[in-house]
Short mmCIF file of C-alpha atoms in Angstrom, two decimals:
data_model
loop_
_atom_site.label_atom_id
_atom_site.label_comp_id
_atom_site.label_asym_id
_atom_site.label_seq_id
_atom_site.Cartn_x
_atom_site.Cartn_y
_atom_site.Cartn_z
CA UNK A 32 12.14 -17.66 -2.04
CA UNK A 33 15.60 -16.31 -1.38
CA UNK A 34 16.64 -13.22 -3.10
CA UNK A 35 20.50 -12.86 -3.55
CA UNK A 36 21.70 -9.24 -2.53
CA UNK A 37 25.33 -9.75 -2.63
CA UNK A 38 27.73 -12.46 -2.80
CA UNK A 39 27.29 -13.15 0.90
CA UNK A 40 24.09 -11.60 1.65
CA UNK A 41 20.47 -13.00 0.97
CA UNK A 42 17.13 -12.31 2.17
CA UNK A 43 14.33 -14.79 2.14
CA UNK A 44 10.92 -13.71 1.44
CA UNK A 45 7.83 -15.97 1.63
CA UNK A 46 7.22 -19.31 0.36
CA UNK A 47 8.30 -22.76 1.16
CA UNK A 48 8.80 -22.72 5.13
CA UNK A 49 6.53 -23.02 8.05
CA UNK A 50 3.87 -20.76 8.59
CA UNK A 51 4.78 -17.46 10.35
CA UNK A 52 2.93 -17.32 13.50
CA UNK A 53 4.62 -14.09 15.17
CA UNK A 54 5.48 -11.06 13.05
CA UNK A 55 6.22 -7.40 13.80
CA UNK A 56 5.13 -5.00 11.05
CA UNK A 57 6.74 -1.52 10.93
CA UNK A 58 5.75 1.42 8.73
CA UNK A 59 9.17 3.07 7.94
CA UNK A 60 9.49 6.85 6.49
CA UNK A 61 5.84 7.55 6.29
CA UNK A 62 6.23 10.84 8.01
CA UNK A 63 4.01 9.87 11.19
CA UNK A 64 5.00 12.18 13.90
CA UNK A 65 6.50 10.66 16.99
CA UNK A 66 8.16 7.66 15.46
CA UNK A 67 7.43 4.67 13.33
CA UNK A 68 4.22 2.71 13.57
CA UNK A 69 4.68 -0.84 14.64
CA UNK A 70 2.31 -3.56 15.56
CA UNK A 71 3.24 -7.27 16.57
CA UNK A 72 0.54 -9.70 15.55
CA UNK A 73 0.64 -13.45 16.77
CA UNK A 74 -1.50 -16.28 15.43
CA UNK A 75 -2.75 -19.27 17.24
CA UNK A 76 -5.20 -21.90 15.80
CA UNK A 77 -6.25 -19.23 13.07
CA UNK A 78 -7.04 -16.43 15.40
CA UNK A 79 -4.76 -13.24 15.22
CA UNK A 80 -4.18 -11.19 18.17
CA UNK A 81 -2.51 -8.01 18.84
CA UNK A 82 0.66 -8.51 21.03
CA UNK A 83 1.73 -4.83 21.08
CA UNK A 84 1.08 -1.43 19.12
CA UNK A 85 2.75 1.73 19.52
CA UNK A 86 5.35 4.05 17.89
CA UNK A 87 8.84 2.86 17.76
CA UNK A 88 11.93 5.26 17.42
CA UNK A 89 13.07 5.59 13.58
CA UNK A 90 16.34 4.52 12.28
CA UNK A 91 19.24 6.98 13.07
CA UNK A 92 19.48 7.59 9.28
CA UNK A 93 17.29 8.13 6.41
CA UNK A 94 16.53 6.18 3.39
CA UNK A 95 19.52 6.49 1.35
CA UNK A 96 19.28 8.54 -2.01
CA UNK A 97 22.40 7.24 -3.67
CA UNK A 98 24.77 4.27 -3.59
CA UNK A 99 27.23 6.65 -1.74
CA UNK A 100 24.79 6.99 1.16
CA UNK A 101 23.66 3.20 1.23
CA UNK A 102 27.47 2.30 1.72
CA UNK A 103 26.88 3.72 5.31
CA UNK A 104 25.15 0.81 7.00
CA UNK A 105 22.52 1.72 9.59
CA UNK A 106 21.54 -0.94 12.25
CA UNK A 107 18.39 -0.71 14.03
CA UNK A 108 16.94 -2.35 16.99
CA UNK A 109 13.19 -2.50 18.15
CA UNK A 110 12.01 -2.41 21.80
CA UNK A 111 11.97 -5.62 23.46
CA UNK A 112 8.19 -6.26 23.28
CA UNK A 113 8.25 -5.83 19.37
CA UNK A 114 11.09 -8.27 19.04
CA UNK A 115 9.23 -11.12 17.27
CA UNK A 116 11.02 -13.67 15.19
CA UNK A 117 10.03 -11.98 11.89
CA UNK A 118 9.58 -8.51 10.72
CA UNK A 119 7.57 -7.14 7.59
CA UNK A 120 8.63 -3.66 6.72
CA UNK A 121 6.35 -1.26 4.82
CA UNK A 122 8.52 1.45 3.28
CA UNK A 123 7.60 4.86 1.90
CA UNK A 124 10.02 6.32 -0.72
CA UNK A 125 9.75 8.79 -3.61
CA UNK A 126 11.82 6.31 -5.68
CA UNK A 127 9.87 3.39 -5.09
CA UNK A 128 6.95 2.56 -7.40
CA UNK A 129 3.94 0.30 -7.17
CA UNK A 130 1.07 0.12 -9.25
CA UNK A 131 -1.28 -1.66 -11.66
CA UNK A 132 -0.10 -2.00 -15.26
CA UNK A 133 -0.04 -4.25 -18.18
CA UNK A 134 2.54 -7.00 -19.00
CA UNK A 135 3.46 -5.11 -22.12
CA UNK A 136 4.08 -1.82 -20.18
CA UNK A 137 6.16 -3.66 -17.38
CA UNK A 138 8.37 -5.47 -19.84
CA UNK A 139 8.91 -1.92 -21.53
CA UNK A 140 9.84 -0.65 -18.14
CA UNK A 141 12.11 -3.26 -17.23
CA UNK A 142 13.84 -3.35 -20.84
CA UNK A 143 14.52 0.51 -20.21
CA UNK A 144 16.14 -0.42 -16.94
CA UNK A 145 13.91 1.91 -14.55
CA UNK A 146 10.41 2.81 -14.19
CA UNK A 147 9.48 5.50 -16.69
CA UNK A 148 6.95 8.18 -15.49
CA UNK A 149 6.92 10.44 -18.51
CA UNK A 150 3.73 9.32 -19.92
CA UNK A 151 2.74 11.56 -22.85
CA UNK A 152 -0.70 13.02 -22.82
CA UNK A 153 -1.19 12.39 -26.47
CA UNK A 154 -1.09 8.34 -26.34
CA UNK A 155 -4.41 8.02 -27.88
CA UNK A 156 -7.93 6.99 -27.05
CA UNK A 157 -6.94 3.59 -25.81
CA UNK A 158 -4.44 5.28 -23.22
CA UNK A 159 -6.98 7.80 -22.20
CA UNK A 160 -9.69 5.05 -21.70
CA UNK A 161 -7.28 3.13 -19.61
CA UNK A 162 -6.53 6.04 -17.50
CA UNK A 163 -10.16 6.15 -16.37
CA UNK A 164 -9.35 3.21 -14.18
CA UNK A 165 -6.04 4.08 -13.49
CA UNK A 166 -4.06 1.35 -15.71
CA UNK A 167 -1.22 2.47 -17.80
CA UNK A 168 -0.40 0.95 -21.15
CA UNK A 169 2.56 1.08 -23.00
CA UNK A 170 1.45 2.67 -26.17
CA UNK A 171 4.88 4.29 -27.36
CA UNK A 172 8.31 2.97 -28.03
CA UNK A 173 10.12 2.23 -24.88
CA UNK A 174 13.12 4.13 -23.79
CA UNK A 175 16.50 3.11 -24.89
CA UNK A 176 17.49 -0.18 -23.05
CA UNK A 177 19.94 0.21 -20.45
CA UNK A 178 23.39 -1.25 -20.83
CA UNK A 179 23.74 -4.92 -20.02
CA UNK A 180 19.77 -4.94 -19.83
CA UNK A 181 18.32 -8.53 -18.92
CA UNK A 182 15.95 -9.62 -21.43
CA UNK A 183 12.21 -8.87 -20.60
CA UNK A 184 11.40 -12.62 -21.21
CA UNK A 185 13.53 -13.48 -18.02
CA UNK A 186 10.83 -12.01 -15.83
CA UNK A 187 8.60 -14.32 -14.10
CA UNK A 188 5.69 -13.48 -11.97
CA UNK A 189 6.71 -13.12 -8.15
CA UNK A 190 10.34 -13.51 -8.86
CA UNK A 191 12.27 -10.21 -8.15
CA UNK A 192 14.92 -9.65 -10.72
CA UNK A 193 17.42 -6.71 -11.09
CA UNK A 194 18.22 -4.47 -14.11
CA UNK A 195 19.88 -1.27 -14.63
CA UNK A 196 20.21 -0.67 -10.71
CA UNK A 197 16.54 -1.33 -10.07
CA UNK A 198 14.84 -4.43 -8.62
CA UNK A 199 11.68 -5.28 -10.33
CA UNK A 200 9.06 -7.68 -9.38
CA UNK A 201 5.65 -8.20 -10.84
CA UNK A 202 2.65 -10.34 -9.87
CA UNK A 203 0.05 -11.26 -12.47
CA UNK A 204 -3.62 -10.25 -11.18
CA UNK A 205 -6.31 -12.92 -11.31
CA UNK A 206 -8.37 -11.10 -14.00
CA UNK A 207 -8.93 -11.46 -17.71
CA UNK A 208 -6.27 -9.77 -19.64
CA UNK A 209 -2.52 -9.11 -19.04
CA UNK A 210 -2.89 -6.91 -16.01
CA UNK A 211 -0.27 -7.11 -13.37
CA UNK A 212 1.11 -5.46 -10.47
CA UNK A 213 4.44 -3.82 -10.65
CA UNK A 214 6.82 -2.79 -8.15
CA UNK A 215 10.25 -1.26 -8.60
CA UNK A 216 12.85 -0.20 -6.11
CA UNK A 217 16.56 1.19 -6.46
CA UNK A 218 18.98 -1.41 -5.49
CA UNK A 219 20.72 0.52 -3.14
CA UNK A 220 17.60 1.21 -1.06
CA UNK A 221 16.76 -2.45 -0.97
CA UNK A 222 20.41 -3.36 0.06
CA UNK A 223 20.20 -0.73 2.95
CA UNK A 224 16.95 -1.92 4.19
CA UNK A 225 18.04 -5.66 4.21
CA UNK A 226 20.81 -4.49 6.38
CA UNK A 227 18.75 -2.51 8.73
CA UNK A 228 17.85 -5.27 11.20
CA UNK A 229 21.17 -7.19 12.30
CA UNK A 230 21.17 -10.92 11.69
CA UNK A 231 21.41 -13.06 14.59
CA UNK A 232 18.90 -10.83 16.57
CA UNK A 233 15.27 -10.67 16.85
CA UNK A 234 13.55 -9.72 14.46
CA UNK A 235 14.72 -10.72 10.98
CA UNK A 236 13.45 -9.03 8.10
CA UNK A 237 11.23 -11.53 6.21
CA UNK A 238 9.46 -9.10 3.91
CA UNK A 239 10.17 -5.57 2.47
CA UNK A 240 7.13 -4.17 0.95
CA UNK A 241 6.13 -1.06 -0.67
CA UNK A 242 3.75 0.76 1.65
CA UNK A 243 0.84 1.15 -0.83
CA UNK A 244 0.95 -2.84 -1.36
CA UNK A 245 0.91 -3.15 2.48
CA UNK A 246 -2.09 -0.67 2.68
CA UNK A 247 -4.24 -2.80 0.26
CA UNK A 248 -3.55 -5.89 2.37
CA UNK A 249 -4.75 -4.27 5.66
CA UNK A 250 -8.42 -5.11 4.86
CA UNK A 251 -7.85 -8.93 4.85
CA UNK A 252 -9.10 -9.74 8.26
CA UNK A 253 -12.01 -7.23 8.42
CA UNK A 254 -15.01 -8.98 9.38
CA UNK A 255 -17.20 -7.21 6.88
CA UNK A 256 -14.78 -7.99 4.15
CA UNK A 257 -14.77 -11.86 4.93
CA UNK A 258 -18.62 -11.58 5.21
CA UNK A 259 -18.69 -10.32 1.70
CA UNK A 260 -16.56 -13.26 0.45
CA UNK A 261 -13.94 -11.03 -0.04
CA UNK A 262 -15.73 -8.93 -2.89
CA UNK A 263 -15.17 -5.30 -1.94
CA UNK A 264 -14.19 -1.74 -3.02
CA UNK A 265 -11.91 0.12 -0.66
CA UNK A 266 -10.89 4.00 -0.50
CA UNK A 267 -7.65 4.41 1.26
CA UNK A 268 -7.18 8.01 2.32
CA UNK A 269 -3.53 8.58 2.90
CA UNK A 270 -1.48 11.71 4.18
CA UNK A 271 -0.75 12.84 0.45
CA UNK A 272 -2.52 10.54 -1.77
CA UNK A 273 -5.93 8.66 -2.27
CA UNK A 274 -6.29 5.13 -3.60
CA UNK A 275 -8.87 2.83 -4.60
CA UNK A 276 -8.62 -0.89 -4.56
CA UNK A 277 -10.93 -3.52 -5.68
CA UNK A 278 -11.06 -7.19 -4.48
CA UNK A 279 -12.73 -10.17 -6.01
CA UNK A 280 -12.78 -13.36 -3.68
CA UNK A 281 -10.07 -11.78 -1.62
CA UNK A 282 -7.73 -11.18 -4.29
CA UNK A 283 -6.63 -7.76 -5.36
CA UNK A 284 -7.91 -7.05 -8.87
CA UNK A 285 -7.73 -3.26 -9.09
CA UNK A 286 -5.38 -0.74 -7.67
CA UNK A 287 -5.59 3.05 -8.79
CA UNK A 288 -4.40 6.26 -7.62
CA UNK A 289 -6.94 9.29 -7.65
CA UNK A 290 -5.32 11.71 -9.81
CA UNK A 291 -5.14 15.03 -8.35
CA UNK A 292 -6.77 14.13 -5.14
CA UNK A 293 -5.03 16.10 -2.19
CA UNK A 294 -4.95 13.42 0.36
CA UNK A 295 -5.90 13.76 4.11
CA UNK A 296 -3.33 16.68 4.58
CA UNK A 297 -4.89 18.89 1.86
CA UNK A 298 -8.68 17.89 2.73
CA UNK A 299 -8.07 18.82 6.38
CA UNK A 300 -6.11 21.88 5.27
CA UNK A 301 -8.97 23.07 2.98
CA UNK A 302 -11.38 22.78 5.92
CA UNK A 303 -9.18 24.59 8.17
CA UNK A 304 -8.70 27.42 5.80
CA UNK A 305 -12.39 27.46 4.27
CA UNK A 306 -13.80 27.57 7.68
CA UNK A 307 -11.35 29.81 9.51
CA UNK A 308 -10.34 26.99 11.99
CA UNK A 309 -7.53 26.48 14.19
CA UNK A 310 -5.56 23.18 13.65
CA UNK A 311 -6.83 21.47 16.76
CA UNK A 312 -10.23 22.27 15.75
CA UNK A 313 -10.42 20.74 12.16
CA UNK A 314 -11.12 17.04 13.61
CA UNK A 315 -13.50 18.04 15.95
CA UNK A 316 -15.71 19.93 13.35
CA UNK A 317 -15.53 16.72 11.03
CA UNK A 318 -16.73 14.72 14.01
CA UNK A 319 -19.66 16.73 15.17
CA UNK A 320 -22.58 18.67 13.39
CA UNK A 321 -22.10 22.15 15.04
CA UNK A 322 -20.58 23.62 11.81
CA UNK A 323 -21.47 22.10 8.53
CA UNK A 324 -18.12 21.56 6.52
CA UNK A 325 -19.84 20.23 3.43
CA UNK A 326 -19.50 23.54 1.25
CA UNK A 327 -15.80 23.03 1.71
CA UNK A 328 -15.44 19.29 1.62
CA UNK A 329 -17.76 18.35 -1.44
CA UNK A 330 -15.57 20.11 -4.31
CA UNK A 331 -12.77 17.84 -2.95
CA UNK A 332 -14.61 14.76 -2.31
CA UNK A 333 -16.86 14.77 -5.29
CA UNK A 334 -14.12 13.93 -7.93
CA UNK A 335 -12.75 11.15 -5.59
CA UNK A 336 -16.48 9.83 -5.39
CA UNK A 337 -16.75 9.95 -9.26
CA UNK A 338 -13.46 7.93 -9.58
CA UNK A 339 -14.89 5.45 -6.95
CA UNK A 340 -18.03 5.24 -9.13
CA UNK A 341 -15.97 4.56 -12.22
CA UNK A 342 -14.07 1.92 -10.38
CA UNK A 343 -17.13 0.23 -9.12
CA UNK A 344 -18.56 0.24 -12.72
CA UNK A 345 -15.42 -1.49 -13.86
CA UNK A 346 -15.56 -4.25 -11.18
CA UNK A 347 -19.21 -4.94 -12.14
CA UNK A 348 -18.77 -4.68 -16.13
CA UNK A 349 -15.44 -6.47 -16.34
CA UNK A 350 -15.27 -8.77 -13.45
CA UNK A 351 -18.82 -9.19 -12.72
CA UNK A 352 -18.86 -7.92 -9.24
CA UNK A 353 -22.18 -6.83 -8.36
CA UNK A 354 -22.72 -4.06 -5.43
CA UNK A 355 -19.26 -4.92 -3.66
CA UNK A 356 -18.87 -4.08 0.06
CA UNK A 357 -17.33 -0.47 0.07
CA UNK A 358 -15.15 0.92 2.77
CA UNK A 359 -13.30 3.90 3.54
CA UNK A 360 -10.10 3.93 5.48
CA UNK A 361 -7.35 6.44 6.75
CA UNK A 362 -9.76 9.30 7.92
CA UNK A 363 -9.34 10.09 11.76
CA UNK A 364 -12.39 12.28 11.28
CA UNK A 365 -14.93 13.05 8.52
CA UNK A 366 -15.72 9.60 7.10
CA UNK A 367 -19.38 10.26 7.64
CA UNK A 368 -19.37 13.12 5.38
CA UNK A 369 -17.28 11.10 2.61
CA UNK A 370 -20.18 8.58 2.93
CA UNK A 371 -22.93 10.88 2.62
CA UNK A 372 -21.42 12.39 -0.46
CA UNK A 373 -20.95 9.01 -1.94
CA UNK A 374 -24.44 7.83 -1.24
CA UNK A 375 -25.78 11.07 -2.74
CA UNK A 376 -23.56 11.22 -5.89
CA UNK A 377 -23.07 7.51 -6.60
CA UNK A 378 -25.64 5.47 -4.43
CA UNK A 379 -22.74 3.93 -2.43
CA UNK A 380 -22.60 3.85 1.24
CA UNK A 381 -19.08 3.79 2.62
CA UNK A 382 -18.50 1.83 5.88
CA UNK A 383 -15.52 2.93 7.95
CA UNK A 384 -14.60 -0.04 10.19
CA UNK A 385 -11.93 -0.08 12.84
CA UNK A 386 -8.60 -0.70 11.68
CA UNK A 387 -8.02 -3.77 13.61
CA UNK A 388 -11.48 -5.32 13.39
CA UNK A 389 -11.19 -8.91 13.06
CA UNK A 390 -8.05 -9.13 15.12
CA UNK A 391 -8.28 -9.90 18.90
CA UNK A 392 -6.28 -8.19 21.86
CA UNK A 393 -6.04 -4.63 22.93
CA UNK A 394 -5.23 -2.37 19.86
CA UNK A 395 -5.40 1.39 19.32
CA UNK A 396 -9.12 2.39 18.35
CA UNK A 397 -10.63 5.21 16.31
CA UNK A 398 -8.31 7.96 15.10
CA UNK A 399 -5.29 6.63 17.00
CA UNK A 400 -5.54 3.39 14.93
CA UNK A 401 -5.24 5.19 11.48
CA UNK A 402 -1.30 5.37 11.52
CA UNK A 403 -1.09 1.68 11.97
CA UNK A 404 -2.67 0.75 8.50
CA UNK A 405 0.55 0.19 6.82
CA UNK A 406 2.28 -1.76 9.72
CA UNK A 407 -0.93 -4.12 10.03
CA UNK A 408 -1.23 -4.50 6.38
CA UNK A 409 2.60 -5.48 6.08
CA UNK A 410 1.91 -8.32 8.63
CA UNK A 411 -1.26 -9.45 6.72
CA UNK A 412 0.38 -9.53 3.66
CA UNK A 413 3.13 -11.45 4.67
CA UNK A 414 0.97 -14.08 6.27
CA UNK A 415 -1.02 -14.22 3.18
CA UNK A 416 1.91 -14.91 1.16
CA UNK A 417 2.96 -17.52 3.50
CA UNK A 418 -0.46 -19.19 3.02
CA UNK A 419 -0.02 -19.09 -0.79
CA UNK A 420 -2.60 -16.55 -1.21
#
């Protein structure tokens, strides 16, 4: 699928061409110290292998915050061992939105020309019920349409379309009802990103993805995930947020953000402060049993587990997924405590598999692999799109 960016510039994303068998995924602007996590994956006869993994120098300029900044193009090259034919970029940005919503709410956002984030607390019982599973419904009039706004009827699943200076795309979820995954990014950022890797050199940008959607795809090759026929629930603990994903038959059918959850930085910060530890002692304490961190951890983890339980009930009641495989990702340390609290409170045991499980070759392991979730997921999402999944 080719997306027209300017009169002379297009970017092709997915569909209609030969299978991509050598892709580098790069996690941009995620705040990882030391560079951008990058992983190059090659496929041969259905087997994926890690060719290279490491931190690469970031672009010389930050992601622009206006059209004026976007006008200053920034070209970027990767070290030679990451120069595969194609690149999948996972992007973090405060102005980039991705989430589960309804077709009604998506069309309201689109008609307004931007993503509305001013949801009122007094939207009624139906909206309150929807928030329990992290789904936003349009239950108030849409904002005034942007000038020259395109009609909402013009939006088709999987086809990016511009309106009011924002690029929108939505994909209908394979569940009953009108649930969709929505993504929106300012045009100036998309244009800047599309020019980041110069044409005529390796790699060519084949996919630009919100980091959240890339993370959701990082599970696709997990051996326990495939053994469960793709029926799973996963907890992704990021630096500043915690997300829950539900899968049926390998398809993403639920995506929600745990409201108020502090993320990995906040969780580790609470352990540090509560136990009076130095920075370099936090992970050590969470990995051994010499000091019990549960009195500090439980007040933070318990609400997350409650939301995980609500999500599991939704998968069981609405989608008929009984006892899905349960995973936790993104914790360099402390996954065992998450699992024990989840088992006590929700009778759910959380497995914490290796990030690169199901993929051959030498790759970072344990805590060192955590920063690569976004980069790996970007590659797997692109390959899945190429397969028509």
